CSV table of C-alpha atoms in Angstrom, one decimal:
chain,number,residue,atom,x,y,z
A,1390,UNK,CA,0.1,-0.1,-0.2
A,1391,UNK,CA,2.9,2.8,0.5
A,1392,UNK,CA,4.4,1.7,-2.3
A,1393,UNK,CA,1.3,2.6,-4.4
A,1394,UNK,CA,1.0,5.4,-2.1
A,1395,UNK,CA,4.9,6.8,-3.1
A,1396,UNK,CA,4.2,5.7,-6.7
A,1397,UNK,CA,1.1,8.4,-6.9
A,1398,UNK,CA,3.0,10.6,-5.4
A,1399,UNK,CA,5.9,11.1,-8.1
A,1400,UNK,CA,3.6,10.9,-10.9
A,1401,UNK,CA,2.2,13.9,-9.7
A,1402,UNK,CA,5.0,15.5,-9.0
A,1403,UNK,CA,6.1,19.1,-11.1
A,1404,UNK,CA,8.8,18.3,-14.0
A,1405,UNK,CA,10.0,22.2,-13.4
A,1406,UNK,CA,11.7,23.7,-10.0
A,1407,UNK,CA,11.5,27.4,-8.6
A,1408,UNK,CA,14.6,28.2,-6.9
A,1409,UNK,CA,15.0,31.7,-5.1
A,1410,UNK,CA,16.4,33.6,-3.0
A,1411,UNK,CA,16.1,37.4,-2.0
A,1412,UNK,CA,19.5,39.4,0.1
A,1413,UNK,CA,19.6,42.3,2.1
A,1414,UNK,CA,23.4,43.7,2.7
A,1415,UNK,CA,23.8,46.8,4.5
A,1416,UNK,CA,27.3,48.4,4.8
A,1417,UNK,CA,28.1,51.9,6.9
A,1418,UNK,CA,24.7,53.5,6.2
A,1419,UNK,CA,24.3,51.8,2.4
A,1420,UNK,CA,21.9,49.4,2.5
A,1421,UNK,CA,21.6,46.8,-0.4
A,1422,UNK,CA,19.3,44.8,-1.7
A,1423,UNK,CA,18.3,41.9,-4.8
A,1424,UNK,CA,17.1,38.9,-5.8
A,1425,UNK,CA,17.7,36.0,-8.3
A,1426,UNK,CA,15.4,33.3,-9.2
A,1427,UNK,CA,16.0,30.4,-11.4
A,1428,UNK,CA,13.6,27.6,-13.0
A,1429,UNK,CA,14.4,24.2,-14.0
A,1430,UNK,CA,14.1,20.5,-14.9
A,1431,UNK,CA,13.4,17.9,-13.6
A,1432,UNK,CA,16.9,17.4,-13.3
A,1433,UNK,CA,17.9,21.0,-12.1
A,1434,UNK,CA,18.6,21.4,-15.8
A,1435,UNK,CA,18.8,25.4,-15.8
A,1436,UNK,CA,15.8,26.6,-18.2
A,1437,UNK,CA,15.4,30.7,-16.7
A,1438,UNK,CA,17.4,32.8,-14.5
A,1439,UNK,CA,17.2,36.4,-13.5
A,1440,UNK,CA,18.8,38.2,-11.2
A,1441,UNK,CA,17.6,42.1,-10.1
A,1442,UNK,CA,18.1,45.2,-8.1
A,1443,UNK,CA,15.9,46.1,-5.0
A,1444,UNK,CA,15.5,50.0,-4.3
A,1445,UNK,CA,12.3,49.7,-2.2
A,1446,UNK,CA,14.4,51.9,1.7
A,1447,UNK,CA,14.3,49.9,4.7
A,1448,UNK,CA,13.8,46.1,3.1
A,1449,UNK,CA,13.8,43.2,5.2
A,1450,UNK,CA,15.5,39.9,4.1
A,1451,UNK,CA,11.6,38.4,4.1
A,1452,UNK,CA,10.3,41.2,1.9
A,1453,UNK,CA,13.2,40.4,-0.5
A,1454,UNK,CA,12.7,36.3,-0.6
A,1455,UNK,CA,8.8,37.0,-1.2
A,1456,UNK,CA,9.7,39.3,-3.3
A,1457,UNK,CA,11.7,37.2,-5.3
A,1458,UNK,CA,9.1,34.3,-4.9
A,1459,UNK,CA,6.4,36.4,-7.0
A,1460,UNK,CA,8.9,37.2,-9.4
A,1461,UNK,CA,9.4,33.7,-10.5
A,1462,UNK,CA,6.0,32.5,-9.7
A,1463,UNK,CA,5.1,35.4,-12.6
A,1464,UNK,CA,7.9,33.9,-14.9
A,1465,UNK,CA,6.2,30.7,-14.4
A,1466,UNK,CA,3.0,31.8,-15.5
A,1467,UNK,CA,4.9,33.6,-18.8
A,1468,UNK,CA,6.4,30.6,-19.4
A,1469,UNK,CA,2.9,28.5,-19.8
A,1470,UNK,CA,4.3,26.2,-17.1
A,1471,UNK,CA,1.4,24.7,-15.6
A,1472,UNK,CA,3.0,22.5,-12.7
A,1473,UNK,CA,6.0,23.5,-10.6
A,1474,UNK,CA,7.8,23.1,-7.0
A,1475,UNK,CA,8.3,26.1,-5.1
A,1476,UNK,CA,11.4,25.0,-3.5
A,1477,UNK,CA,11.9,27.4,-0.3
A,1478,UNK,CA,15.7,27.2,2.0
A,1479,UNK,CA,13.3,29.3,4.5
A,1480,UNK,CA,11.4,28.0,6.5
A,1481,UNK,CA,9.4,31.1,8.1
A,1482,UNK,CA,8.2,31.3,4.3
A,1483,UNK,CA,7.4,27.5,3.7
A,1484,UNK,CA,5.0,28.0,6.5
A,1485,UNK,CA,3.7,31.7,4.8
A,1486,UNK,CA,3.0,29.8,1.8
A,1487,UNK,CA,1.3,27.0,3.0
A,1488,UNK,CA,-1.1,29.2,5.0
A,1489,UNK,CA,0.3,28.0,7.9
A,1490,UNK,CA,1.1,31.2,9.7
A,1491,UNK,CA,0.2,34.7,9.2
A,1492,UNK,CA,2.1,37.7,10.0
A,1493,UNK,CA,1.0,41.2,10.9
A,1494,UNK,CA,3.2,43.3,8.8
A,1495,UNK,CA,0.8,44.8,6.1
A,1496,UNK,CA,4.0,44.7,3.4
A,1497,UNK,CA,3.8,41.3,3.9
A,1498,UNK,CA,0.3,40.4,4.0
A,1499,UNK,CA,0.3,41.9,0.6
A,1500,UNK,CA,3.3,40.0,-0.8
A,1501,UNK,CA,2.2,37.0,0.2
A,1502,UNK,CA,-1.7,37.6,-1.3
A,1503,UNK,CA,0.1,38.9,-4.4
A,1504,UNK,CA,1.8,35.1,-4.0
A,1505,UNK,CA,-1.5,32.9,-4.4
A,1506,UNK,CA,-3.2,34.6,-6.6
A,1507,UNK,CA,-0.6,34.3,-8.6
A,1508,UNK,CA,-0.9,29.9,-8.1
A,1509,UNK,CA,-4.0,30.6,-8.7
A,1510,UNK,CA,-3.4,30.7,-12.9
A,1511,UNK,CA,-0.9,27.2,-12.1
A,1512,UNK,CA,-2.2,23.8,-11.7
A,1513,UNK,CA,-0.1,22.8,-8.9
A,1514,UNK,CA,2.4,24.8,-7.3
A,1515,UNK,CA,3.9,22.0,-4.2
A,1516,UNK,CA,5.8,24.4,-1.5
A,1517,UNK,CA,9.3,22.4,-1.1
A,1518,UNK,CA,11.5,22.5,2.1
A,1519,UNK,CA,15.4,22.6,1.1
A,1520,UNK,CA,17.3,21.0,3.3
A,1521,UNK,CA,20.7,22.6,4.0
A,1522,UNK,CA,22.6,20.3,2.0
A,1523,UNK,CA,21.0,20.9,-1.2
A,1524,UNK,CA,22.0,23.6,-3.7
A,1525,UNK,CA,20.0,26.8,-4.4
A,1526,UNK,CA,20.1,27.7,-7.8
A,1527,UNK,CA,19.4,31.4,-7.3
A,1528,UNK,CA,21.6,32.5,-4.2
A,1529,UNK,CA,24.4,33.4,-6.7
A,1530,UNK,CA,22.2,34.5,-9.0
A,1531,UNK,CA,21.0,36.5,-6.1
A,1532,UNK,CA,24.3,37.7,-4.9
A,1533,UNK,CA,25.3,39.2,-8.3
A,1534,UNK,CA,22.3,41.6,-8.0
A,1535,UNK,CA,23.8,43.1,-5.2
A,1536,UNK,CA,27.6,43.5,-6.1
A,1537,UNK,CA,26.6,45.1,-9.9
A,1538,UNK,CA,23.9,47.3,-8.1
A,1539,UNK,CA,24.7,51.2,-9.3
A,1540,UNK,CA,26.6,53.3,-7.0
A,1541,UNK,CA,24.8,56.5,-6.4
A,1542,UNK,CA,27.3,59.4,-6.1
A,1543,UNK,CA,25.6,62.2,-4.0
A,1544,UNK,CA,25.0,65.6,-5.6
A,1545,UNK,CA,27.0,68.0,-3.9
A,1546,UNK,CA,25.8,71.5,-2.5
A,1547,UNK,CA,27.9,73.3,-5.2
A,1548,UNK,CA,26.2,71.3,-8.5
A,1549,UNK,CA,23.2,71.7,-10.1
A,1550,UNK,CA,19.7,69.5,-8.9
A,1551,UNK,CA,18.8,66.9,-11.5
A,1552,UNK,CA,15.5,67.8,-13.0
A,1553,UNK,CA,13.7,65.0,-13.5
A,1554,UNK,CA,10.6,64.4,-16.3
A,1555,UNK,CA,7.0,62.7,-15.5
A,1556,UNK,CA,5.1,60.8,-17.8
A,1557,UNK,CA,1.1,61.1,-17.2
A,1558,UNK,CA,1.9,65.7,-15.8
A,1559,UNK,CA,4.5,65.5,-18.8
A,1560,UNK,CA,6.2,68.0,-16.3
A,1561,UNK,CA,10.2,67.8,-17.6
A,1562,UNK,CA,11.2,69.8,-15.0
A,1563,UNK,CA,10.9,68.2,-12.2
A,1564,UNK,CA,13.5,68.0,-8.7
A,1565,UNK,CA,14.8,64.8,-8.1
A,1566,UNK,CA,13.7,64.8,-4.8
A,1567,UNK,CA,9.9,65.2,-6.0
A,1568,UNK,CA,10.1,61.6,-7.7
A,1569,UNK,CA,8.1,58.5,-6.3
A,1570,UNK,CA,9.4,55.8,-7.5
A,1571,UNK,CA,8.3,51.6,-7.3
A,1572,UNK,CA,11.3,50.4,-6.7
A,1573,UNK,CA,9.4,46.6,-7.6
A,1574,UNK,CA,9.0,48.1,-11.5
A,1575,UNK,CA,11.3,50.3,-11.6
A,1576,UNK,CA,8.5,53.4,-12.7
A,1577,UNK,CA,9.4,56.6,-11.9
A,1578,UNK,CA,6.5,59.1,-11.5
A,1579,UNK,CA,6.5,62.6,-9.5
A,1580,UNK,CA,4.6,62.6,-6.1
A,1581,UNK,CA,1.6,64.7,-7.2
A,1582,UNK,CA,0.3,62.7,-10.1
A,1583,UNK,CA,1.0,59.2,-7.9
A,1584,UNK,CA,-1.0,61.1,-5.2
A,1585,UNK,CA,-3.5,61.9,-7.4
A,1586,UNK,CA,-3.4,58.3,-9.0
A,1587,UNK,CA,-3.3,56.3,-5.4
A,1588,UNK,CA,-6.9,59.0,-4.5
A,1589,UNK,CA,-8.8,58.1,-7.7
A,1590,UNK,CA,-7.5,53.8,-6.8
A,1591,UNK,CA,-9.0,54.3,-3.1
A,1592,UNK,CA,-12.2,55.9,-4.4
A,1593,UNK,CA,-13.0,52.8,-6.9
A,1594,UNK,CA,-12.1,51.0,-3.9
A,1595,UNK,CA,-9.1,49.0,-6.5
A,1596,UNK,CA,-5.7,47.8,-5.2
A,1597,UNK,CA,-3.2,50.2,-5.5
A,1598,UNK,CA,-1.1,49.7,-7.9
A,1599,UNK,CA,2.1,51.3,-10.2
A,1600,UNK,CA,0.6,54.0,-12.3
A,1601,UNK,CA,2.8,52.8,-15.1
A,1602,UNK,CA,1.1,51.7,-18.3
A,1603,UNK,CA,0.2,48.3,-18.1
A,1604,UNK,CA,1.8,47.9,-14.6
A,1605,UNK,CA,0.4,45.8,-12.5
A,1606,UNK,CA,3.0,45.9,-9.7
A,1607,UNK,CA,1.6,46.8,-6.2
A,1608,UNK,CA,2.3,50.1,-3.8
A,1609,UNK,CA,2.8,49.4,-0.4
A,1610,UNK,CA,0.9,52.0,2.3
A,1611,UNK,CA,4.6,52.4,3.9
A,1612,UNK,CA,6.1,53.1,0.7
A,1613,UNK,CA,4.2,55.6,0.1
A,1614,UNK,CA,2.6,57.9,3.6
A,1615,UNK,CA,5.4,59.8,2.8
A,1616,UNK,CA,3.4,61.7,0.0
A,1617,UNK,CA,0.3,60.7,1.8
A,1618,UNK,CA,-2.5,63.2,3.0
A,1619,UNK,CA,-4.1,62.7,6.1
A,1620,UNK,CA,-7.6,62.4,4.6
A,1621,UNK,CA,-5.2,59.0,2.3
A,1622,UNK,CA,-4.2,58.3,5.1
A,1623,UNK,CA,-6.8,57.4,6.8
A,1624,UNK,CA,-8.8,56.1,3.9
A,1625,UNK,CA,-5.8,53.9,2.8
A,1626,UNK,CA,-5.9,52.0,6.6
A,1627,UNK,CA,-9.1,51.8,6.5
A,1628,UNK,CA,-9.0,50.0,3.1
A,1629,UNK,CA,-6.5,47.9,4.4
A,1630,UNK,CA,-8.1,47.1,7.8
A,1631,UNK,CA,-11.3,46.5,5.4
A,1632,UNK,CA,-9.3,44.1,3.2
A,1633,UNK,CA,-8.4,41.5,5.9
A,1634,UNK,CA,-11.7,40.9,6.8
A,1635,UNK,CA,-12.7,37.5,4.8
A,1636,UNK,CA,-14.7,37.3,2.7
A,1637,UNK,CA,-16.8,35.2,4.5
A,1638,UNK,CA,-16.9,37.1,7.3
A,1639,UNK,CA,-18.7,40.6,6.4
A,1640,UNK,CA,-21.0,42.2,7.5
A,1641,UNK,CA,-22.3,45.2,6.4
A,1642,UNK,CA,-24.3,47.8,8.4
A,1643,UNK,CA,-28.1,47.7,7.0
A,1644,UNK,CA,-29.2,51.5,7.6
A,1645,UNK,CA,-28.6,53.1,4.1
A,1646,UNK,CA,-26.8,56.1,4.9
A,1647,UNK,CA,-24.1,54.1,6.5
A,1648,UNK,CA,-23.6,50.7,4.8
A,1649,UNK,CA,-20.1,50.4,6.9
A,1650,UNK,CA,-18.1,47.1,6.5
A,1651,UNK,CA,-17.7,45.1,9.8
A,1652,UNK,CA,-16.4,41.7,10.5
A,1653,UNK,CA,-18.3,39.4,11.9
A,1654,UNK,CA,-16.7,37.7,14.4
A,1655,UNK,CA,-15.6,40.7,16.4
A,1656,UNK,CA,-18.6,42.4,16.4
A,1657,UNK,CA,-20.0,41.2,20.4
A,1658,UNK,CA,-21.6,38.6,21.0
A,1659,UNK,CA,-23.1,39.6,24.6
A,1660,UNK,CA,-26.3,40.9,23.2
A,1661,UNK,CA,-26.9,37.9,20.9
A,1662,UNK,CA,-28.1,38.6,17.5
A,1663,UNK,CA,-29.0,42.2,18.4
A,1664,UNK,CA,-25.8,44.0,17.6
A,1665,UNK,CA,-24.7,48.1,17.0
A,1666,UNK,CA,-23.1,48.9,14.1
A,1667,UNK,CA,-19.3,50.6,14.8
A,1668,UNK,CA,-19.9,53.3,12.7
A,1669,UNK,CA,-23.2,55.0,13.0
A,1670,UNK,CA,-24.4,52.6,16.5
A,1671,UNK,CA,-27.3,52.1,14.8
A,1672,UNK,CA,-28.6,48.4,15.7
A,1673,UNK,CA,-29.0,45.6,13.4
A,1674,UNK,CA,-30.4,42.1,13.7
A,1675,UNK,CA,-27.0,39.9,12.7
A,1676,UNK,CA,-28.9,37.1,11.8
A,1677,UNK,CA,-31.1,38.5,9.1
A,1678,UNK,CA,-28.7,41.2,7.7
A,1679,UNK,CA,-32.0,44.0,8.4
A,1680,UNK,CA,-32.5,46.9,11.5
A,1681,UNK,CA,-33.5,45.3,14.8
A,1682,UNK,CA,-36.7,44.5,14.8
A,1683,UNK,CA,-37.8,44.9,18.4
A,1684,UNK,CA,-40.5,42.2,20.4
A,1685,UNK,CA,-40.3,40.0,17.1
A,1686,UNK,CA,-38.2,36.8,16.6
A,1687,UNK,CA,-36.3,36.0,13.3
A,1688,UNK,CA,-39.0,34.2,11.9
A,1689,UNK,CA,-41.5,36.5,13.0
A,1690,UNK,CA,-40.5,38.9,10.6
A,1691,UNK,CA,-39.6,36.9,8.0
A,1692,UNK,CA,-42.9,35.9,7.7
A,1693,UNK,CA,-44.2,39.9,8.0
A,1694,UNK,CA,-41.7,40.8,5.4
A,1695,UNK,CA,-41.8,38.4,2.6
A,1696,UNK,CA,-42.1,40.4,0.2
A,1697,UNK,CA,-38.7,42.1,-1.6
A,1698,UNK,CA,-38.0,45.8,-1.0
A,1699,UNK,CA,-38.5,48.3,-4.0
A,1700,UNK,CA,-33.9,48.4,-3.8
A,1701,UNK,CA,-34.3,44.3,-3.8
A,1702,UNK,CA,-36.2,44.6,-7.0
A,1703,UNK,CA,-34.5,46.8,-9.2
A,1704,UNK,CA,-31.2,44.3,-7.5
A,1705,UNK,CA,-32.4,41.5,-9.4
A,1706,UNK,CA,-33.8,43.2,-12.5
A,1707,UNK,CA,-29.8,44.8,-12.8
A,1708,UNK,CA,-28.8,41.3,-12.1
A,1709,UNK,CA,-31.2,39.7,-14.4
A,1710,UNK,CA,-29.8,41.8,-17.6
A,1711,UNK,CA,-26.3,42.1,-16.9
A,1712,UNK,CA,-26.6,38.0,-16.3
A,1713,UNK,CA,-24.5,37.8,-13.0
A,1714,UNK,CA,-24.2,34.9,-10.7
A,1715,UNK,CA,-24.2,34.6,-6.8
A,1716,UNK,CA,-22.1,32.5,-5.6
A,1717,UNK,CA,-24.2,30.2,-3.4
A,1718,UNK,CA,-21.1,30.5,-0.1
A,1719,UNK,CA,-20.7,34.2,0.7
A,1720,UNK,CA,-23.3,35.7,-2.0
A,1721,UNK,CA,-21.0,37.5,-4.0
A,1722,UNK,CA,-22.5,38.6,-7.6
A,1723,UNK,CA,-19.9,37.7,-9.6
A,1724,UNK,CA,-19.7,38.7,-13.6
A,1725,UNK,CA,-17.8,37.0,-16.3
A,1726,UNK,CA,-16.2,39.2,-18.6
A,1727,UNK,CA,-14.7,36.3,-20.8
A,1728,UNK,CA,-12.5,32.9,-20.3
A,1729,UNK,CA,-13.8,29.5,-18.7
A,1730,UNK,CA,-17.8,29.9,-17.2
A,1731,UNK,CA,-16.0,27.4,-14.8
A,1732,UNK,CA,-15.1,30.0,-11.8
A,1733,UNK,CA,-13.4,30.0,-8.5
A,1734,UNK,CA,-15.5,32.9,-5.8
A,1735,UNK,CA,-13.1,35.0,-3.5
A,1736,UNK,CA,-14.3,32.8,-0.8
A,1737,UNK,CA,-13.1,29.4,-2.8
A,1738,UNK,CA,-15.8,28.1,-3.7
A,1739,UNK,CA,-16.1,26.4,-7.5
A,1740,UNK,CA,-19.4,26.8,-9.6
A,1741,UNK,CA,-20.3,26.9,-13.1
A,1742,UNK,CA,-21.0,30.3,-14.4
A,1743,UNK,CA,-23.7,29.2,-16.7
A,1744,UNK,CA,-25.6,27.3,-14.4
A,1745,UNK,CA,-25.3,28.3,-11.2
A,1746,UNK,CA,-24.1,24.3,-9.8
A,1747,UNK,CA,-21.0,23.4,-8.2
A,1748,UNK,CA,-18.5,22.1,-10.4
A,1749,UNK,CA,-18.6,18.7,-11.5
A,1750,UNK,CA,-22.3,18.4,-11.0
A,1751,UNK,CA,-23.3,20.0,-14.7
A,1752,UNK,CA,-23.1,19.2,-18.5
A,1753,UNK,CA,-21.2,22.5,-18.9
């Protein structure tokens, strides 16, 4: 029996391996960081390698490692690789990728979220913890990325201030210290344009990505905090808090003038079904998701209010017109713009967009 199981595991073993390494060194007051990645075949034959410096200030070794992993997975997807082993020589990263641990740092959380999102495009991506004696191809590439980093010479006081060009506002007379650079992709824009871009992204509740054309590199709050207004800081911090709430655990205040997002598990259970909005303090029923129904049980309230509200009717008309589907697990509305009808909701539930049935239980 054990031999059969071993044979089955081997048959599922990916034919490709991803090695990655991020390094951070500090000499005097200068911090240098870089990463290297290597994608190999089943016999560790090198198929692809890359090394790059990382210019983000005050970066940690863990961040550099995860950035290396993210870039390696992106390259594997672009190479149309379907199955790959993620070779980790760092036990902490291995546990993070496996989903067994989580860190409180917002920047680490966002990077890991990016990694897990990219893994969705692979059929299988199996984390493997390397032993100390096993070779890490990416280590030498990471060393090279740091060694060959360009040396930045401080501008002397008697020299002219360097001027730079922003491709968004087309201003070519911007002081270098007024430019904002995204270290992950190398794009640079003036701080005013980046600030306006962040404001729009937050207003749309979208991920804050680099404003570069077709660039999907994310901007971290820590990297951007110095160019944000107090209002934008507050909005971004609220977005980080909202994003940390699992989809299946989200609840909204039923007060139409409020609609604040809340975590159902964080709401105090001392009042039973009767809870209070954390913002407007209006009472509501956490079971029915409606304003609090005094002297009525949930069943009694539902019997007295069997008909849909005007807003419910308008919503269903829009759903039918746009052919949206609602996830049975988290009730989230989904619109399919293109691609296969077999979907994976952000809560993890798999279902058919054509009929709404669970994946595998229909003929589509």
